[in-house]
Coordinates of C-alpha atoms in Angstrom, one line a residue:
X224 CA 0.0 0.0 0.0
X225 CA 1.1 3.3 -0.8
X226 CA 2.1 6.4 1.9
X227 CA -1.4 7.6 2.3
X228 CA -4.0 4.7 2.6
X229 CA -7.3 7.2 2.9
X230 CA -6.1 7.5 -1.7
X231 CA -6.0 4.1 -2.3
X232 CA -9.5 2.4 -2.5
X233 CA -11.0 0.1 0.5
X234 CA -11.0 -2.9 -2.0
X235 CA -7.5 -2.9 -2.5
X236 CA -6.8 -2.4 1.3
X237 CA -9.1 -5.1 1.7
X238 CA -7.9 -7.8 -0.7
X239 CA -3.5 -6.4 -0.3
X240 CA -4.2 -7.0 3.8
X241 CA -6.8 -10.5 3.0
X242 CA -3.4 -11.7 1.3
X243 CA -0.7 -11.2 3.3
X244 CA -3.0 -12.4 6.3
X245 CA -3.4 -15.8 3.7
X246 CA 0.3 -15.9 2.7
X247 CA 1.7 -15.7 5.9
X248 CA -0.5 -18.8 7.1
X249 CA -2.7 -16.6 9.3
X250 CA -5.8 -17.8 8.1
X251 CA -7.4 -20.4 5.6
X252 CA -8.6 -20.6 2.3
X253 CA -12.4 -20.1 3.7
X254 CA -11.6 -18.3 7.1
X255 CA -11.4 -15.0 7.9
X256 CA -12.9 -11.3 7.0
X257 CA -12.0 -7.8 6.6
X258 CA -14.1 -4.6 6.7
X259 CA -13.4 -1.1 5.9
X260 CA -16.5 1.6 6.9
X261 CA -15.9 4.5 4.9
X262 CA -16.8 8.4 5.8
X263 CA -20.2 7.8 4.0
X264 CA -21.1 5.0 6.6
X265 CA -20.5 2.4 4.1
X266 CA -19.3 -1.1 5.3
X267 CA -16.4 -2.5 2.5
X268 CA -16.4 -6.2 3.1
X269 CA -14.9 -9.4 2.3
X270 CA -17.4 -12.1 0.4
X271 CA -18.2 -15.2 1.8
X272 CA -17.0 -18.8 0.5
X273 CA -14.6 -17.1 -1.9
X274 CA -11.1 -18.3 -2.2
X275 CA -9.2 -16.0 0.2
X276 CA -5.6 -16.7 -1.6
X277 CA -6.9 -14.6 -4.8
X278 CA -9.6 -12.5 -4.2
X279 CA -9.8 -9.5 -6.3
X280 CA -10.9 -5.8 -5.7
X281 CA -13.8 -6.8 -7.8
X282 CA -14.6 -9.6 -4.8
X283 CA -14.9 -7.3 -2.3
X284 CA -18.6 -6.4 -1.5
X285 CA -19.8 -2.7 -0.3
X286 CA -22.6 -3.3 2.3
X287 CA -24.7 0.4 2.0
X288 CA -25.3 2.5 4.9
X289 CA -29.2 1.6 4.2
X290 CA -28.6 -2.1 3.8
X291 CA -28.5 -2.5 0.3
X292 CA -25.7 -4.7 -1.4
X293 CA -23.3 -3.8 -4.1
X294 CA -21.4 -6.5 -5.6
X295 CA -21.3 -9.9 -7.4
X296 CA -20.8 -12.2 -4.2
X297 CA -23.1 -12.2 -0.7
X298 CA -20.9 -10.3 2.5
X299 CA -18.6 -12.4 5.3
X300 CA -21.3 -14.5 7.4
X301 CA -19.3 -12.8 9.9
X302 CA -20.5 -9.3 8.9
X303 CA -23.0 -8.7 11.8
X304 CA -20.4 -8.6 14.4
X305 CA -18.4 -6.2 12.4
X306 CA -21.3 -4.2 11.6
X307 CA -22.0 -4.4 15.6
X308 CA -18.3 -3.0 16.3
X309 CA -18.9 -0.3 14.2
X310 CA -21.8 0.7 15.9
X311 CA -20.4 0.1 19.6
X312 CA -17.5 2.0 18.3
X313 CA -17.1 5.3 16.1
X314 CA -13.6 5.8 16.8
X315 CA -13.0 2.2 14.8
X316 CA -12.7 2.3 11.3
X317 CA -11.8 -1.3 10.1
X318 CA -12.1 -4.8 11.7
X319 CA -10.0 -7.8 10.8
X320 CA -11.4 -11.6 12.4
X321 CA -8.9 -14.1 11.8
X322 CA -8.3 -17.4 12.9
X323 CA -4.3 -17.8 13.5
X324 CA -2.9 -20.9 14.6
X325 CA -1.6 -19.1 17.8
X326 CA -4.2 -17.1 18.9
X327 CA -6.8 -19.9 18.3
X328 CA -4.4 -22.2 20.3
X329 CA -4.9 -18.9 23.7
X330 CA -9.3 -19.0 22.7
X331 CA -9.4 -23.2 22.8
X332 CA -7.7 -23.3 26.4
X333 CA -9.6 -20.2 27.1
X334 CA -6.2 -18.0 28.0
X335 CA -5.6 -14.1 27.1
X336 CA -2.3 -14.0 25.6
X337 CA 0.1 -11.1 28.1
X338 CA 1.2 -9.0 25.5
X339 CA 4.2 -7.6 28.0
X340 CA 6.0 -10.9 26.3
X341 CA 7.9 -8.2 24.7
X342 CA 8.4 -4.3 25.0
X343 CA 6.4 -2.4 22.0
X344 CA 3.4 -4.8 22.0
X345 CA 1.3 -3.4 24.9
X346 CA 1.0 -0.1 23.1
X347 CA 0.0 -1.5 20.1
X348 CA -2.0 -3.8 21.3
X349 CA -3.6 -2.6 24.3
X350 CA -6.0 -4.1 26.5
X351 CA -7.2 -7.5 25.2
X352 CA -10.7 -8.4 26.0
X353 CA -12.5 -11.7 26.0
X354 CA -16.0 -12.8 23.9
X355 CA -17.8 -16.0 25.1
X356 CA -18.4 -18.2 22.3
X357 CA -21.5 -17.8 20.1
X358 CA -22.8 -19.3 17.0
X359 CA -20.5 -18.1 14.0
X360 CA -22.6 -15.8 11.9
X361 CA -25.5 -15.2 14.5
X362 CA -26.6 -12.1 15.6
X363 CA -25.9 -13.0 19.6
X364 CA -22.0 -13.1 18.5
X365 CA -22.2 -9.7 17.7
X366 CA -23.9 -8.8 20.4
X367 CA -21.3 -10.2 22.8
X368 CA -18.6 -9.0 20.8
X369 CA -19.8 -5.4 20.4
X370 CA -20.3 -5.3 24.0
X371 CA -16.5 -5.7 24.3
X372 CA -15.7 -3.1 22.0
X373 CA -18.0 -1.1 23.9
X374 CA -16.1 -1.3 27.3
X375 CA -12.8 -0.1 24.8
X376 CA -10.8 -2.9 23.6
X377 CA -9.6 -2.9 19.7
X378 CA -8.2 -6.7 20.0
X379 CA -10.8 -9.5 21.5
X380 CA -10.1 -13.2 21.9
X381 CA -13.5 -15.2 20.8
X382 CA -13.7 -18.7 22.9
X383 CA -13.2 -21.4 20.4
X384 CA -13.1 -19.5 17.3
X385 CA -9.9 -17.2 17.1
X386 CA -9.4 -13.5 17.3
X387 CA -10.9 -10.2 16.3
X388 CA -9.1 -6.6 16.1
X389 CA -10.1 -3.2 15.3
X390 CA -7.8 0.1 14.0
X391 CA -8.3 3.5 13.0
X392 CA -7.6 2.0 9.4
X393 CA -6.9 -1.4 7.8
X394 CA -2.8 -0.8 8.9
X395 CA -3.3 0.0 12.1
X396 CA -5.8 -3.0 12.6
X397 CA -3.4 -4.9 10.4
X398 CA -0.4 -4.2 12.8
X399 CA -2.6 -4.7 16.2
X400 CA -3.5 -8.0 14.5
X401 CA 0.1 -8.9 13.4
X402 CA 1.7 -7.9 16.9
X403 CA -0.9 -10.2 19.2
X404 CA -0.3 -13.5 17.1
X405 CA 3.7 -13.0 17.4
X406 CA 3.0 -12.2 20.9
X407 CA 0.8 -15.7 21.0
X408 CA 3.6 -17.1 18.9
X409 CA 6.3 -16.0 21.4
X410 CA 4.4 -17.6 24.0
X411 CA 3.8 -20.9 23.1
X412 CA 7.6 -21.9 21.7
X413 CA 8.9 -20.2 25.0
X414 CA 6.9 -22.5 27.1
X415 CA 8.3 -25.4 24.9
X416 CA 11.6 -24.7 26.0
X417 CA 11.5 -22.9 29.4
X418 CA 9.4 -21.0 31.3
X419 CA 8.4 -17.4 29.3
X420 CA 9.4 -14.2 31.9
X421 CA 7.3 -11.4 31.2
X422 CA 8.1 -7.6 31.4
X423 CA 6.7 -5.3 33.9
X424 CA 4.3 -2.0 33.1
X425 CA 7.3 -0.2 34.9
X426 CA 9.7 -2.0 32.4
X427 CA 8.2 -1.0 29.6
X428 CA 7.8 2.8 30.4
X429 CA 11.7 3.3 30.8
X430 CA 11.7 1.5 27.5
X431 CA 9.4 4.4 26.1
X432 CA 11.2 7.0 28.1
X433 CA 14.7 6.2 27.0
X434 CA 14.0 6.0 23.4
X435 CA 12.6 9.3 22.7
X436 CA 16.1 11.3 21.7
X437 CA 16.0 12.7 18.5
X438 CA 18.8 13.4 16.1
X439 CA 19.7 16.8 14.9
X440 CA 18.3 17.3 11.4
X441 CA 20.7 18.4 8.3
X442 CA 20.1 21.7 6.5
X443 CA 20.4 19.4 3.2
X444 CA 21.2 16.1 1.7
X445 CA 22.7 14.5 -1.3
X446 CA 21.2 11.5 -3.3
X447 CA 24.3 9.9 -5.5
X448 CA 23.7 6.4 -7.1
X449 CA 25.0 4.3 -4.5
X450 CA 23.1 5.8 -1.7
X451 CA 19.9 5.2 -3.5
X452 CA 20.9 1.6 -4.4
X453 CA 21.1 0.9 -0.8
X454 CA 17.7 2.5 -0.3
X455 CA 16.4 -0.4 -2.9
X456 CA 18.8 -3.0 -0.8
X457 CA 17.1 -2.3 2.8
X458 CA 13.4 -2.3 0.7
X459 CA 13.9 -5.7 -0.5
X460 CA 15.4 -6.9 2.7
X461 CA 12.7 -5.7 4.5
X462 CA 10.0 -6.7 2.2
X463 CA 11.7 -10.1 2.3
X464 CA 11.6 -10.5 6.1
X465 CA 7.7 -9.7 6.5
X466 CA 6.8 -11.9 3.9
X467 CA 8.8 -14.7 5.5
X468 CA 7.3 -13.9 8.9
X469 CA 11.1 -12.6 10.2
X470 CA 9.6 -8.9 10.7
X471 CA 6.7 -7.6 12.2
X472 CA 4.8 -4.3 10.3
X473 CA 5.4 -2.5 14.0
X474 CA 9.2 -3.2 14.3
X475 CA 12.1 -3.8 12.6
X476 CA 15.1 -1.8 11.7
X477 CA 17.6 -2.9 9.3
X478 CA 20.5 -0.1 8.3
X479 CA 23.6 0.2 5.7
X480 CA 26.8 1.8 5.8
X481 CA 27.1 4.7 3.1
X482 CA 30.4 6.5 4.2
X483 CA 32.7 6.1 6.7
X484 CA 30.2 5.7 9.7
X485 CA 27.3 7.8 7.6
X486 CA 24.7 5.5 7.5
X487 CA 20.9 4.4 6.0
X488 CA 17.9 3.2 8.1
X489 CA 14.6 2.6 8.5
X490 CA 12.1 5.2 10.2
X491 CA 9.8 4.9 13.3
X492 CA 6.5 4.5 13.0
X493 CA 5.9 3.1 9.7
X494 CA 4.5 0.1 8.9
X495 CA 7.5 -1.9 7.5
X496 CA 5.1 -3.5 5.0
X497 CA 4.7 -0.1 3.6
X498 CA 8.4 1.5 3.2
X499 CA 9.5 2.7 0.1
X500 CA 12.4 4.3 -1.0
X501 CA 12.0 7.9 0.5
X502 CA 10.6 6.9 3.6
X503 CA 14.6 4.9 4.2
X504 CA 16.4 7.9 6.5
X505 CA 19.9 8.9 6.1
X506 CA 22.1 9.6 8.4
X507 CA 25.4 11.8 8.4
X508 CA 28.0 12.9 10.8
X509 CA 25.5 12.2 13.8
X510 CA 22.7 14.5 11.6
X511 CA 19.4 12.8 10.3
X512 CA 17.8 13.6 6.8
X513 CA 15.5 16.4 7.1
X514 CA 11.8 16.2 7.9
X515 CA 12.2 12.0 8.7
X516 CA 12.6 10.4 12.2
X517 CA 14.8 7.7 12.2
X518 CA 14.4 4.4 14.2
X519 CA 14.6 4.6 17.6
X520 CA 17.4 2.4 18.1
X521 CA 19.3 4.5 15.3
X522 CA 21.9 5.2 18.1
X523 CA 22.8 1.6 18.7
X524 CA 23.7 1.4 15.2
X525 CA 25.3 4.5 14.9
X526 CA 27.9 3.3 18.1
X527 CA 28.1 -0.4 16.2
X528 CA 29.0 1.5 13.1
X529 CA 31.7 3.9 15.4
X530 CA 33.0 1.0 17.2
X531 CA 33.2 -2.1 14.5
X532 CA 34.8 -1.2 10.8
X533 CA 34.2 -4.5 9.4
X534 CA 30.4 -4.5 10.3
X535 CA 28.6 -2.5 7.0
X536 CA 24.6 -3.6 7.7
X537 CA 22.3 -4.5 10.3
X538 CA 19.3 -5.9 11.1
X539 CA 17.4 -5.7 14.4
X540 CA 14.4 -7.7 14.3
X541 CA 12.1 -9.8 16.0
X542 CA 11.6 -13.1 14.7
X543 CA 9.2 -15.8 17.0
X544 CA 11.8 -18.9 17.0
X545 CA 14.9 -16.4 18.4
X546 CA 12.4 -14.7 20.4
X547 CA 11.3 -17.9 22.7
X548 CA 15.1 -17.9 23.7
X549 CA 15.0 -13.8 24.6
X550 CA 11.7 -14.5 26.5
X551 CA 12.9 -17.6 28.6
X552 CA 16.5 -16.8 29.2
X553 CA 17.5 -20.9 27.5
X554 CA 21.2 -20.9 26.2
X555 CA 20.8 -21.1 22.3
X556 CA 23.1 -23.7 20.9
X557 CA 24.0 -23.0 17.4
X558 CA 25.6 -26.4 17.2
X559 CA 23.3 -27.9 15.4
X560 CA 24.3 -27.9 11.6
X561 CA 27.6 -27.2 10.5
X562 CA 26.3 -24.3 8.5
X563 CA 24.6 -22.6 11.9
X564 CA 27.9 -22.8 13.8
X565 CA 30.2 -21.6 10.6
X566 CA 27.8 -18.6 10.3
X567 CA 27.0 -17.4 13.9
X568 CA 30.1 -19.3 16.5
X569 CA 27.9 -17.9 19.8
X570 CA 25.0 -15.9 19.9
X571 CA 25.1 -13.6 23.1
X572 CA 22.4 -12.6 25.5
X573 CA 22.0 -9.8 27.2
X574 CA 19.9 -8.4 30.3
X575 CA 16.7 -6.2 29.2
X576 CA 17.6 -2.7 29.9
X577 CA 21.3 -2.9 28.6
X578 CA 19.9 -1.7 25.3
X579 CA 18.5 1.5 26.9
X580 CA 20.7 4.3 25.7
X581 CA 21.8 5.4 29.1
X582 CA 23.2 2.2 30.3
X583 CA 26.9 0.5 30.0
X584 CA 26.0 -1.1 26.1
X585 CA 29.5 -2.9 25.5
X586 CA 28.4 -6.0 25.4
X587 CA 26.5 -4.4 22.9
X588 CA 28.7 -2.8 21.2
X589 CA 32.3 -3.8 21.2
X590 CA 33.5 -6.6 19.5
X591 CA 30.2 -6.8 18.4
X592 CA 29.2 -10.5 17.6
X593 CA 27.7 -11.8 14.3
X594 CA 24.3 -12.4 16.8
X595 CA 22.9 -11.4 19.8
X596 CA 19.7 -11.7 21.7
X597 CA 18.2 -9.0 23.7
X598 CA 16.1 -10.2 26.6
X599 CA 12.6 -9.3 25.4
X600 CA 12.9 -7.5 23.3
X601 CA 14.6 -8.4 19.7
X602 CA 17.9 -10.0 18.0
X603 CA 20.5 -7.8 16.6
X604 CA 22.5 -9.8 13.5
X605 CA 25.5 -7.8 11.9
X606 CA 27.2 -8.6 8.9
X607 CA 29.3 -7.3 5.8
X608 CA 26.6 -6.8 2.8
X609 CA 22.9 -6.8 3.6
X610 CA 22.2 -9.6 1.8
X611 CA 24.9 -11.5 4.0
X612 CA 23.7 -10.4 7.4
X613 CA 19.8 -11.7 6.0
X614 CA 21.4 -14.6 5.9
X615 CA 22.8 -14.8 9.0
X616 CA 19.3 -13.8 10.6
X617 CA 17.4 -16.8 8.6
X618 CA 20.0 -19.3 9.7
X619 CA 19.7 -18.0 13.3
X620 CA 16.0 -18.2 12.9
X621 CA 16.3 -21.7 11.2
X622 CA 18.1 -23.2 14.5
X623 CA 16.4 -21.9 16.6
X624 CA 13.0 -23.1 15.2
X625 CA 15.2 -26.8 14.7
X626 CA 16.1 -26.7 18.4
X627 CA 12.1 -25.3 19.8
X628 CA 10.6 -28.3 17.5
X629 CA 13.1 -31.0 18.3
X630 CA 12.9 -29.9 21.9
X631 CA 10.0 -32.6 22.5
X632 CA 11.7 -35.2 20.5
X633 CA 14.5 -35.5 23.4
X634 CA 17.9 -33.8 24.5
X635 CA 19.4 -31.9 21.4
X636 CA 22.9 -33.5 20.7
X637 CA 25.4 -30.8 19.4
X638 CA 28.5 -31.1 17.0
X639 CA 31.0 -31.8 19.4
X640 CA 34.6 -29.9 19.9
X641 CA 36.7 -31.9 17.7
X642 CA 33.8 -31.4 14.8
X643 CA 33.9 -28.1 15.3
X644 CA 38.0 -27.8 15.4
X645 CA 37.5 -29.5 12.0
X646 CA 35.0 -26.6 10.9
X647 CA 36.9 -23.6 11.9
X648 CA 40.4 -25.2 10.4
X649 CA 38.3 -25.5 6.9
X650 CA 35.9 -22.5 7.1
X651 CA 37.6 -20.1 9.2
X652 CA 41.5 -20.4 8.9

């Protein structure tokens, strides 16, 4: 979707959102609906019993304000409870009812995910409320899940039957939505490996606090060709890692070195779905493009950049395999393939808080590793060319995934020393 979403018609918002929800393995060929209400009072719908993996903008059904149906196809079956959450709730533009694996997995044990699994997620989230189970389609569900709108919630668990969020617009719904099943994700391969720790309210507002700095802005900036081939590296990269379920459309940073320790990166608050080439912020001698904000953790790779010549890109992400090690504290063994210990050796953890910009960061920092965990809160992967340290960050994610899955199978048995002697003689001489 382009910049400004209120120019770019609800179908395509509908059936763009419809398939990355699909392609991402968030819902099923049948399950699932999305509504846009427009300023008119208009309901923009998804059909029922049509093929969710290619709908088109001509699928998409507009429900008038007076009842009457426009399209080729009849609305969701689900379209009473949205039309009962727009109702309950002005303030909520679009509704997105899912059923993904994770979240369904918190509604059949009856269980609210805690969204403090990790630091950004409470905000975006919020509150999660709770609908007792109705009969799909029926008006009583959207009675029960209009009342919970009602009391202020934008992101509902429905008992036996998945999830349902609401958003200003389709993106914010779509990142509320996106943000709850990673937390749910989180959760559940934590638990299958240790015991998931969570962070406090207090926690979480120093996180805010600290990461409110801005950068001084430059009176002008230069484009020359191989800043803005960079610009089309991080797109890809980042484009890459949401489709693959490595990124999350509310966080994410990935950065390039231009010059010296000038350097390219991604902005806050954008859906990382969404960025294009001038949304990508540069950064020179300490000084940030004019009229962008840059990540917040633009500092952190600003000192990694100071500090480590050889590292040239950077990724900080949050990816659900890594991020059951950073919630549960359990050592990550790369030694699992001889690819995973070629590429990564170690990958550190460190405490939550030693990321906050006020704090001792040198294990951080210095001597920076290839990958490092950050309790809670993401996994920082450095590397020479971008393309390089993506790798890196799928590997990592790979083993960790191997390691969570195998976990129930029985004790993980590593490449032992005198195997890895015989790696780092061949691969690392």
């Amino acid at each position: 979707m382009s910049k400004n979403i209120k120019l770019i018609h609800p179908r395509d918002q509908i059936t763009e959102v419809i398939s990355r929800i699909y392609k991402r393995g968030m819902t099923t060929t049948s399950g699932g609906n999305i509504s846009i209400i427009d300023d008119n009072g208009d309901i923009w719908v998804t059909p029922s019993a049509i093929d969710k993996g290619s709908l088109r903008a001509s699928d998409i059904i507009c429900v008038k304000k007076d009842g009457s149906i426009i399209g080729k196809h009849k609305p969701s079956s689900e379209f009473p409870f949205h039309k009962a959450i727009y109702e309950s709730r002005p303030d909520i533009k679009s509704v997105i009812h899912a059923h993904p694996p994770a979240l369904v997995s918190f509604s059949i044990v009856r269980q609210i995910p805690n969204t403090n699994i990790i630091s950004q997620a409470k905000h975006i989230c919020g509150p999660i409320g709770y609908a007792e189970y109705r009969l799909p389609g029926s008006e009583d569900l959207g009675e029960v899940i209009g009342a919970e709108f009602k009391k202020g919630f934008k992101a509902i668990i429905m008992e036996n039957h998945g999830t349902v969020l609401g958003g200003s617009d389709l993106t914010d719904a779509y990142e509320r939505f996106e943000a709850l099943e990673f937390c749910a994700n989180t959760i559940l391969y934590g638990s299958q490996i240790g015991k998931p720790k969570y962070l406090t309210d207090n926690q979480i507002d120093q996180f805010e606090a600290q990461a409110r700095g801005v950068l001084p802005e430059m009176e002008s900036s230069v484009y020359p060709p191989d800043e803005t081939e960079k610009r089309l590296e991080i797109c890809n990269i980042i484009k890459r890692s949401c489709e693959q379920g490595l990124m999350i459309s509310s966080y994410g940073t990935v950065s390039m070195r231009w010059n010296d320790n000038d350097f390219l990166i991604t902005p806050t608050n954008k859906n990382r779905w969404d960025i294009q080439l001038d949304d990508i912020v540069q950064i020179k001698n300490g000084h940030r493009e004019a009229g962008k904000t840059p990540s917040r953790a633009a500092w952190i790779h600003q000192e990694i950049y100071n500090k480590n010549p050889e590292v040239n890109s950077i990724i900080m992400t949050q990816s659900p395999y890594l991020m059951a090690f950073g919630v549960t504290g359990e050592y990550l063994n790369v030694r699992t393939i001889p690819e995973s210990w070629i590429f990564l050796q170690d990958i550190n953890f460190v405490k939550y808080g030693h990321h906050f910009r006020e704090n001792n960061n040198s294990e951080i920092v210095e001597n920076c590793p290839t990958a490092l965990i950050i309790e809670n809160d993401s996994v920082i992967i450095t590397g020479d060319k971008l393309l390089q340290t993506f790798d890196y960050l799928e590997v990592a994610e790979f083993s960790a995934k191997s390691i969570v899955l195998g976990h129930s199978l029985g004790e993980m048995v590593p490449i032992n020393d005198e195997q890895v002697d015989d790696l780092r003689k061949k691969f690392l001489s």
